[in-house]
PDB file of C-alpha atoms in Angstrom:
ATOM      1  CA  UNK A   1     -84.252-201.978 158.776  1.00 57.00           C
ATOM      2  CA  UNK A   2     -85.336-201.719 162.319  1.00 62.00           C
ATOM      3  CA  UNK A   3     -81.554-203.045 163.464  1.00 64.00           C
ATOM      4  CA  UNK A   4     -80.302-200.491 161.386  1.00 68.00           C
ATOM      5  CA  UNK A   5     -81.849-197.481 162.691  1.00 67.00           C
ATOM      6  CA  UNK A   6     -81.296-199.059 166.331  1.00 74.00           C
ATOM      7  CA  UNK A   7     -77.715-198.995 165.890  1.00 74.00           C
ATOM      8  CA  UNK A   8     -77.433-195.649 164.389  1.00 76.00           C
ATOM      9  CA  UNK A   9     -79.448-194.181 167.306  1.00 75.00           C
ATOM     10  CA  UNK A  10     -76.958-196.250 169.597  1.00 78.00           C
ATOM     11  CA  UNK A  11     -74.194-194.557 167.670  1.00 78.00           C
ATOM     12  CA  UNK A  12     -75.639-191.022 168.051  1.00 83.00           C
ATOM     13  CA  UNK A  13     -76.428-191.744 171.661  1.00 81.00           C
ATOM     14  CA  UNK A  14     -72.779-192.625 172.307  1.00 83.00           C
ATOM     15  CA  UNK A  15     -71.330-189.779 170.378  1.00 84.00           C
ATOM     16  CA  UNK A  16     -73.814-187.186 172.199  1.00 89.00           C
ATOM     17  CA  UNK A  17     -72.509-188.691 175.569  1.00 88.00           C
ATOM     18  CA  UNK A  18     -68.764-188.509 174.461  1.00 88.00           C
ATOM     19  CA  UNK A  19     -69.685-184.801 173.595  1.00 89.00           C
ATOM     20  CA  UNK A  20     -70.954-183.982 176.791  1.00 91.00           C
ATOM     21  CA  UNK A  21     -68.290-185.754 178.718  1.00 90.00           C
ATOM     22  CA  UNK A  22     -65.525-183.919 177.006  1.00 91.00           C
ATOM     23  CA  UNK A  23     -67.201-180.651 176.947  1.00 93.00           C
ATOM     24  CA  UNK A  24     -67.476-181.113 181.007  1.00 92.00           C
ATOM     25  CA  UNK A  25     -63.897-182.266 181.330  1.00 92.00           C
ATOM     26  CA  UNK A  26     -62.064-179.966 178.651  1.00 92.00           C
ATOM     27  CA  UNK A  27     -64.710-177.119 178.940  1.00 91.00           C
ATOM     28  CA  UNK A  28     -65.527-176.911 182.488  1.00 90.00           C
ATOM     29  CA  UNK A  29     -63.539-178.913 185.043  1.00 91.00           C
ATOM     30  CA  UNK A  30     -59.822-178.379 183.297  1.00 92.00           C
ATOM     31  CA  UNK A  31     -60.258-174.782 182.996  1.00 91.00           C
ATOM     32  CA  UNK A  32     -61.577-174.115 186.509  1.00 89.00           C
ATOM     33  CA  UNK A  33     -58.656-176.665 187.919  1.00 88.00           C
ATOM     34  CA  UNK A  34     -55.710-174.574 185.948  1.00 91.00           C
ATOM     35  CA  UNK A  35     -57.533-171.194 187.010  1.00 90.00           C
ATOM     36  CA  UNK A  36     -57.538-172.618 190.554  1.00 86.00           C
ATOM     37  CA  UNK A  37     -54.151-173.577 190.500  1.00 88.00           C
ATOM     38  CA  UNK A  38     -52.814-170.247 188.800  1.00 88.00           C
ATOM     39  CA  UNK A  39     -54.839-168.362 191.657  1.00 86.00           C
ATOM     40  CA  UNK A  40     -53.252-170.006 194.242  1.00 85.00           C
ATOM     41  CA  UNK A  41     -49.851-170.124 193.278  1.00 84.00           C
ATOM     42  CA  UNK A  42     -49.260-167.388 190.756  1.00 80.00           C
ATOM     43  CA  UNK A  43     -52.215-165.128 191.564  1.00 81.00           C
ATOM     44  CA  UNK A  44     -50.041-161.810 190.788  1.00 75.00           C
ATOM     45  CA  UNK A  45     -49.190-163.182 187.240  1.00 80.00           C
ATOM     46  CA  UNK A  46     -52.776-164.934 186.517  1.00 78.00           C
ATOM     47  CA  UNK A  47     -54.277-161.245 187.070  1.00 77.00           C
ATOM     48  CA  UNK A  48     -51.927-159.388 184.426  1.00 75.00           C
ATOM     49  CA  UNK A  49     -49.182-158.563 187.041  1.00 81.00           C
ATOM     50  CA  UNK A  50     -50.603-155.415 187.988  1.00 80.00           C
ATOM     51  CA  UNK A  51     -48.859-152.791 189.852  1.00 82.00           C
ATOM     52  CA  UNK A  52     -50.879-150.806 192.217  1.00 80.00           C
ATOM     53  CA  UNK A  53     -50.113-147.304 193.942  1.00 78.00           C
ATOM     54  CA  UNK A  54     -52.490-145.549 196.427  1.00 77.00           C
ATOM     55  CA  UNK A  55     -54.805-148.460 196.364  1.00 77.00           C
ATOM     56  CA  UNK A  56     -55.146-148.214 192.457  1.00 81.00           C
ATOM     57  CA  UNK A  57     -54.061-150.273 189.680  1.00 82.00           C
ATOM     58  CA  UNK A  58     -51.712-148.159 187.809  1.00 78.00           C
ATOM     59  CA  UNK A  59     -50.612-150.714 185.024  1.00 79.00           C
ATOM     60  CA  UNK A  60     -48.856-153.781 184.205  1.00 83.00           C
ATOM     61  CA  UNK A  61     -45.153-154.809 184.996  1.00 80.00           C
ATOM     62  CA  UNK A  62     -45.187-156.541 181.761  1.00 84.00           C
ATOM     63  CA  UNK A  63     -46.216-153.386 179.585  1.00 84.00           C
ATOM     64  CA  UNK A  64     -44.275-150.057 179.286  1.00 83.00           C
ATOM     65  CA  UNK A  65     -46.152-147.080 179.428  1.00 84.00           C
ATOM     66  CA  UNK A  66     -44.867-143.523 178.400  1.00 83.00           C
ATOM     67  CA  UNK A  67     -44.491-140.541 181.191  1.00 87.00           C
ATOM     68  CA  UNK A  68     -45.496-137.478 178.692  1.00 86.00           C
ATOM     69  CA  UNK A  69     -46.439-133.843 179.333  1.00 86.00           C
ATOM     70  CA  UNK A  70     -50.059-133.169 178.180  1.00 86.00           C
ATOM     71  CA  UNK A  71     -49.999-132.643 174.374  1.00 79.00           C
ATOM     72  CA  UNK A  72     -49.323-128.757 174.054  1.00 79.00           C
ATOM     73  CA  UNK A  73     -50.931-126.523 171.412  1.00 79.00           C
ATOM     74  CA  UNK A  74     -49.735-126.966 167.826  1.00 78.00           C
ATOM     75  CA  UNK A  75     -47.691-130.149 169.198  1.00 75.00           C
ATOM     76  CA  UNK A  76     -48.002-133.448 167.414  1.00 74.00           C
ATOM     77  CA  UNK A  77     -45.810-135.476 169.708  1.00 77.00           C
ATOM     78  CA  UNK A  78     -46.028-134.696 173.505  1.00 81.00           C
ATOM     79  CA  UNK A  79     -42.930-133.965 175.333  1.00 85.00           C
ATOM     80  CA  UNK A  80     -41.495-136.088 178.239  1.00 90.00           C
ATOM     81  CA  UNK A  81     -42.113-135.286 181.432  1.00 93.00           C
ATOM     82  CA  UNK A  82     -38.418-135.261 182.857  1.00 94.00           C
ATOM     83  CA  UNK A  83     -39.479-135.401 186.671  1.00 96.00           C
ATOM     84  CA  UNK A  84     -40.037-139.184 186.014  1.00 96.00           C
ATOM     85  CA  UNK A  85     -37.619-141.937 184.791  1.00 97.00           C
ATOM     86  CA  UNK A  86     -38.356-142.515 181.237  1.00 95.00           C
ATOM     87  CA  UNK A  87     -38.528-145.843 179.507  1.00 93.00           C
ATOM     88  CA  UNK A  88     -37.597-146.984 175.938  1.00 90.00           C
ATOM     89  CA  UNK A  89     -38.257-144.966 172.748  1.00 85.00           C
ATOM     90  CA  UNK A  90     -41.490-145.804 171.370  1.00 73.00           C
ATOM     91  CA  UNK A  91     -41.326-144.292 167.769  1.00 60.00           C
ATOM     92  CA  UNK A  92     -42.024-146.537 164.749  1.00 51.00           C
ATOM     93  CA  UNK A  93     -45.226-148.143 166.320  1.00 49.00           C
ATOM     94  CA  UNK A  94     -47.535-146.736 163.846  1.00 50.00           C
ATOM     95  CA  UNK A  95     -51.114-145.248 164.417  1.00 54.00           C
ATOM     96  CA  UNK A  96     -54.352-146.866 165.115  1.00 53.00           C
ATOM     97  CA  UNK A  97     -56.499-146.887 162.031  1.00 59.00           C
ATOM     98  CA  UNK A  98     -58.808-149.689 162.972  1.00 54.00           C
ATOM     99  CA  UNK A  99     -60.732-148.298 165.928  1.00 52.00           C
ATOM    100  CA  UNK A 100     -60.685-144.565 165.883  1.00 56.00           C
ATOM    101  CA  UNK A 101     -62.762-144.263 169.011  1.00 58.00           C
ATOM    102  CA  UNK A 102     -60.256-145.276 171.449  1.00 54.00           C
ATOM    103  CA  UNK A 103     -56.581-144.658 171.624  1.00 55.00           C
ATOM    104  CA  UNK A 104     -54.938-148.169 171.212  1.00 53.00           C
ATOM    105  CA  UNK A 105     -51.123-148.925 172.068  1.00 58.00           C
ATOM    106  CA  UNK A 106     -49.963-150.629 168.956  1.00 59.00           C
ATOM    107  CA  UNK A 107     -47.402-153.337 169.256  1.00 66.00           C
ATOM    108  CA  UNK A 108     -44.045-153.429 166.642  1.00 63.00           C
ATOM    109  CA  UNK A 109     -40.639-152.798 165.943  1.00 62.00           C
ATOM    110  CA  UNK A 110     -39.408-150.017 163.837  1.00 62.00           C
ATOM    111  CA  UNK A 111     -38.482-152.824 161.081  1.00 68.00           C
ATOM    112  CA  UNK A 112     -35.393-151.096 159.513  1.00 74.00           C
ATOM    113  CA  UNK A 113     -32.145-152.349 158.895  1.00 79.00           C
ATOM    114  CA  UNK A 114     -28.899-151.541 160.834  1.00 77.00           C
ATOM    115  CA  UNK A 115     -27.699-149.065 157.831  1.00 84.00           C
ATOM    116  CA  UNK A 116     -31.023-147.586 157.126  1.00 84.00           C
ATOM    117  CA  UNK A 117     -30.270-144.068 157.141  1.00 89.00           C
ATOM    118  CA  UNK A 118     -33.802-142.692 158.836  1.00 85.00           C
ATOM    119  CA  UNK A 119     -33.029-145.239 161.605  1.00 83.00           C
ATOM    120  CA  UNK A 120     -29.206-143.784 161.935  1.00 88.00           C
ATOM    121  CA  UNK A 121     -30.618-140.159 162.209  1.00 90.00           C
ATOM    122  CA  UNK A 122     -33.226-141.373 164.870  1.00 87.00           C
ATOM    123  CA  UNK A 123     -30.580-142.948 166.845  1.00 88.00           C
ATOM    124  CA  UNK A 124     -28.224-139.810 166.477  1.00 92.00           C
ATOM    125  CA  UNK A 125     -31.114-137.447 167.416  1.00 92.00           C
ATOM    126  CA  UNK A 126     -32.170-139.583 170.480  1.00 91.00           C
ATOM    127  CA  UNK A 127     -28.402-139.738 171.668  1.00 95.00           C
ATOM    128  CA  UNK A 128     -28.285-136.123 171.465  1.00 95.00           C
ATOM    129  CA  UNK A 129     -31.566-135.569 173.278  1.00 93.00           C
ATOM    130  CA  UNK A 130     -30.583-138.011 176.200  1.00 95.00           C
ATOM    131  CA  UNK A 131     -27.238-136.482 176.782  1.00 96.00           C
ATOM    132  CA  UNK A 132     -29.319-133.075 176.862  1.00 96.00           C
ATOM    133  CA  UNK A 133     -31.798-133.592 179.049  1.00 95.00           C
ATOM    134  CA  UNK A 134     -29.874-135.659 181.558  1.00 97.00           C
ATOM    135  CA  UNK A 135     -26.857-133.191 182.085  1.00 96.00           C
ATOM    136  CA  UNK A 136     -27.370-130.966 184.776  1.00 95.00           C
ATOM    137  CA  UNK A 137     -25.641-128.049 186.591  1.00 92.00           C
ATOM    138  CA  UNK A 138     -23.135-130.546 188.416  1.00 89.00           C
ATOM    139  CA  UNK A 139     -23.016-133.346 186.062  1.00 95.00           C
ATOM    140  CA  UNK A 140     -22.494-133.777 182.599  1.00 96.00           C
ATOM    141  CA  UNK A 141     -23.558-136.951 180.505  1.00 96.00           C
ATOM    142  CA  UNK A 142     -21.221-138.327 177.796  1.00 96.00           C
ATOM    143  CA  UNK A 143     -22.272-139.563 174.764  1.00 95.00           C
ATOM    144  CA  UNK A 144     -19.946-142.731 175.322  1.00 95.00           C
ATOM    145  CA  UNK A 145     -22.289-143.336 178.387  1.00 96.00           C
ATOM    146  CA  UNK A 146     -25.456-143.778 176.606  1.00 96.00           C
ATOM    147  CA  UNK A 147     -26.694-146.964 176.377  1.00 96.00           C
ATOM    148  CA  UNK A 148     -28.393-148.859 173.283  1.00 93.00           C
ATOM    149  CA  UNK A 149     -31.978-149.113 175.136  1.00 93.00           C
ATOM    150  CA  UNK A 150     -31.885-145.426 175.412  1.00 94.00           C
ATOM    151  CA  UNK A 151     -31.970-144.690 171.814  1.00 91.00           C
ATOM    152  CA  UNK A 152     -33.623-147.767 170.545  1.00 87.00           C
ATOM    153  CA  UNK A 153     -36.975-149.426 170.790  1.00 82.00           C
ATOM    154  CA  UNK A 154     -37.658-153.009 171.558  1.00 79.00           C
ATOM    155  CA  UNK A 155     -38.932-155.462 169.242  1.00 72.00           C
ATOM    156  CA  UNK A 156     -42.523-154.744 170.692  1.00 74.00           C
ATOM    157  CA  UNK A 157     -42.040-151.411 171.479  1.00 71.00           C
ATOM    158  CA  UNK A 158     -43.675-151.975 174.654  1.00 80.00           C
ATOM    159  CA  UNK A 159     -40.693-152.882 176.837  1.00 88.00           C
ATOM    160  CA  UNK A 160     -41.472-152.332 180.521  1.00 91.00           C
ATOM    161  CA  UNK A 161     -37.879-152.438 181.521  1.00 94.00           C
ATOM    162  CA  UNK A 162     -34.603-150.755 180.896  1.00 96.00           C
ATOM    163  CA  UNK A 163     -30.933-151.463 181.582  1.00 96.00           C
ATOM    164  CA  UNK A 164     -29.583-150.243 185.045  1.00 97.00           C
ATOM    165  CA  UNK A 165     -27.089-148.152 183.112  1.00 97.00           C
ATOM    166  CA  UNK A 166     -29.937-146.028 181.248  1.00 97.00           C
ATOM    167  CA  UNK A 167     -31.588-145.716 184.985  1.00 97.00           C
ATOM    168  CA  UNK A 168     -28.491-144.638 186.272  1.00 97.00           C
ATOM    169  CA  UNK A 169     -27.654-142.301 183.794  1.00 97.00           C
ATOM    170  CA  UNK A 170     -31.234-140.499 184.714  1.00 98.00           C
ATOM    171  CA  UNK A 171     -30.069-140.383 188.268  1.00 98.00           C
ATOM    172  CA  UNK A 172     -28.995-136.789 188.234  1.00 97.00           C
ATOM    173  CA  UNK A 173     -32.001-135.395 186.579  1.00 97.00           C
ATOM    174  CA  UNK A 174     -34.325-136.937 188.493  1.00 97.00           C
ATOM    175  CA  UNK A 175     -32.626-135.728 192.102  1.00 97.00           C
ATOM    176  CA  UNK A 176     -32.450-132.091 190.263  1.00 97.00           C
ATOM    177  CA  UNK A 177     -35.953-131.871 189.268  1.00 96.00           C
ATOM    178  CA  UNK A 178     -37.667-133.196 192.134  1.00 96.00           C
ATOM    179  CA  UNK A 179     -35.324-131.753 194.887  1.00 95.00           C
ATOM    180  CA  UNK A 180     -34.004-134.861 196.017  1.00 96.00           C
ATOM    181  CA  UNK A 181     -30.313-135.953 197.100  1.00 96.00           C
ATOM    182  CA  UNK A 182     -28.364-137.867 194.290  1.00 96.00           C
ATOM    183  CA  UNK A 183     -27.639-140.682 196.383  1.00 96.00           C
ATOM    184  CA  UNK A 184     -31.163-141.266 197.797  1.00 96.00           C
ATOM    185  CA  UNK A 185     -32.421-141.618 193.814  1.00 97.00           C
ATOM    186  CA  UNK A 186     -29.399-143.625 193.084  1.00 97.00           C
ATOM    187  CA  UNK A 187     -30.082-146.028 196.173  1.00 97.00           C
ATOM    188  CA  UNK A 188     -33.893-146.346 194.696  1.00 97.00           C
ATOM    189  CA  UNK A 189     -32.260-147.436 191.268  1.00 97.00           C
ATOM    190  CA  UNK A 190     -30.276-149.976 193.020  1.00 97.00           C
ATOM    191  CA  UNK A 191     -33.149-151.268 195.122  1.00 96.00           C
ATOM    192  CA  UNK A 192     -35.251-151.994 191.947  1.00 96.00           C
ATOM    193  CA  UNK A 193     -32.507-153.672 189.752  1.00 96.00           C
ATOM    194  CA  UNK A 194     -33.179-157.251 188.974  1.00 94.00           C
ATOM    195  CA  UNK A 195     -30.487-159.553 188.200  1.00 91.00           C
ATOM    196  CA  UNK A 196     -30.426-162.065 185.399  1.00 92.00           C
ATOM    197  CA  UNK A 197     -33.382-164.918 185.730  1.00 87.00           C
ATOM    198  CA  UNK A 198     -32.228-167.836 187.560  1.00 86.00           C
ATOM    199  CA  UNK A 199     -28.724-166.152 187.470  1.00 86.00           C
ATOM    200  CA  UNK A 200     -27.994-166.693 183.601  1.00 87.00           C
ATOM    201  CA  UNK A 201     -30.837-166.001 181.326  1.00 90.00           C
ATOM    202  CA  UNK A 202     -31.630-162.387 179.851  1.00 88.00           C
ATOM    203  CA  UNK A 203     -29.758-159.179 181.370  1.00 92.00           C
ATOM    204  CA  UNK A 204     -29.914-157.157 184.535  1.00 95.00           C
ATOM    205  CA  UNK A 205     -32.950-154.765 184.245  1.00 96.00           C
ATOM    206  CA  UNK A 206     -34.965-152.057 186.142  1.00 97.00           C
ATOM    207  CA  UNK A 207     -38.776-152.093 185.612  1.00 95.00           C
ATOM    208  CA  UNK A 208     -39.656-148.124 184.754  1.00 95.00           C
ATOM    209  CA  UNK A 209     -43.348-148.279 186.215  1.00 94.00           C
ATOM    210  CA  UNK A 210     -42.131-149.947 189.451  1.00 94.00           C
ATOM    211  CA  UNK A 211     -39.328-147.573 189.891  1.00 96.00           C
ATOM    212  CA  UNK A 212     -41.432-144.688 189.144  1.00 95.00           C
ATOM    213  CA  UNK A 213     -44.179-145.882 191.572  1.00 95.00           C
ATOM    214  CA  UNK A 214     -41.627-146.162 194.313  1.00 95.00           C
ATOM    215  CA  UNK A 215     -40.348-142.397 193.397  1.00 96.00           C
ATOM    216  CA  UNK A 216     -44.005-141.191 193.734  1.00 94.00           C
ATOM    217  CA  UNK A 217     -43.834-142.890 197.262  1.00 92.00           C
ATOM    218  CA  UNK A 218     -40.542-141.299 198.128  1.00 93.00           C
ATOM    219  CA  UNK A 219     -41.607-138.036 196.964  1.00 94.00           C
ATOM    220  CA  UNK A 220     -44.734-138.131 199.296  1.00 90.00           C
ATOM    221  CA  UNK A 221     -42.626-138.723 202.400  1.00 87.00           C
ATOM    222  CA  UNK A 222     -40.401-135.874 201.327  1.00 77.00           C
TER     223      UNK A 222
END
C-alpha cells in the first residue's frame, strides 16, 4: 500500500513538473521570443501596420475605411466626401445587431451570384455614379474606363487597396475639388502604386489610406 502511494506521489510530482516546464517554455519563453523577433524584424506589421499623420495613428494599411461626409438630415447612408480618393464599395456588409453600443465594421461579401438581378443593378448604378462624380468640366469619364473594383466590394468588404486604374480615374476630380494641378495628383498616384508582390503574386495596387494621407500632406503645403 505504501509503495503504491509513493509511486502515485512520484507520478503526480513528475506530471506537475512537466506541466510547469511546458507552461514556462510554451506559455512564457516561446511567446516572448517570437514577440521579440517580430518587434525587432517586423515592428510595423507586429503593431498592426499603423499609418500615422500629424503624429497620430489614422488607421491600418490592412483595413479599408470610408471617406464620407457627415450624415445629413433624413439620410440613411452618408454621401462620399469627393475631395478624397474613394475605396471599393462596402455595400452588402450588413449591420451590427450584437453590440449596439458601438458602431462595428462588419466583414463580409455580398454573397450574390453573378446573374443576381439585385447585384447587376447595384453594379449598373455604381458605374453610373462613378462616371458622373469623376467627370469634370475638362474631362469626361467613359463607362468603359470604370474598372471592376470601382463597382464591386471585395470578399471581406474591407479591402484597403484599389487598382491603379481606379486611382487614375479619380485624379481629375481630386485635382478639381482641391484646386491642384492634374499632373501633381497624377504623380501622387504613381508614387503610391505598388507592383505585384515578389514581381508575380497578386495585382498592382494603391493603398487608399496611404494615398489620402499623402494628399492631405500635399494640401497642407499648397
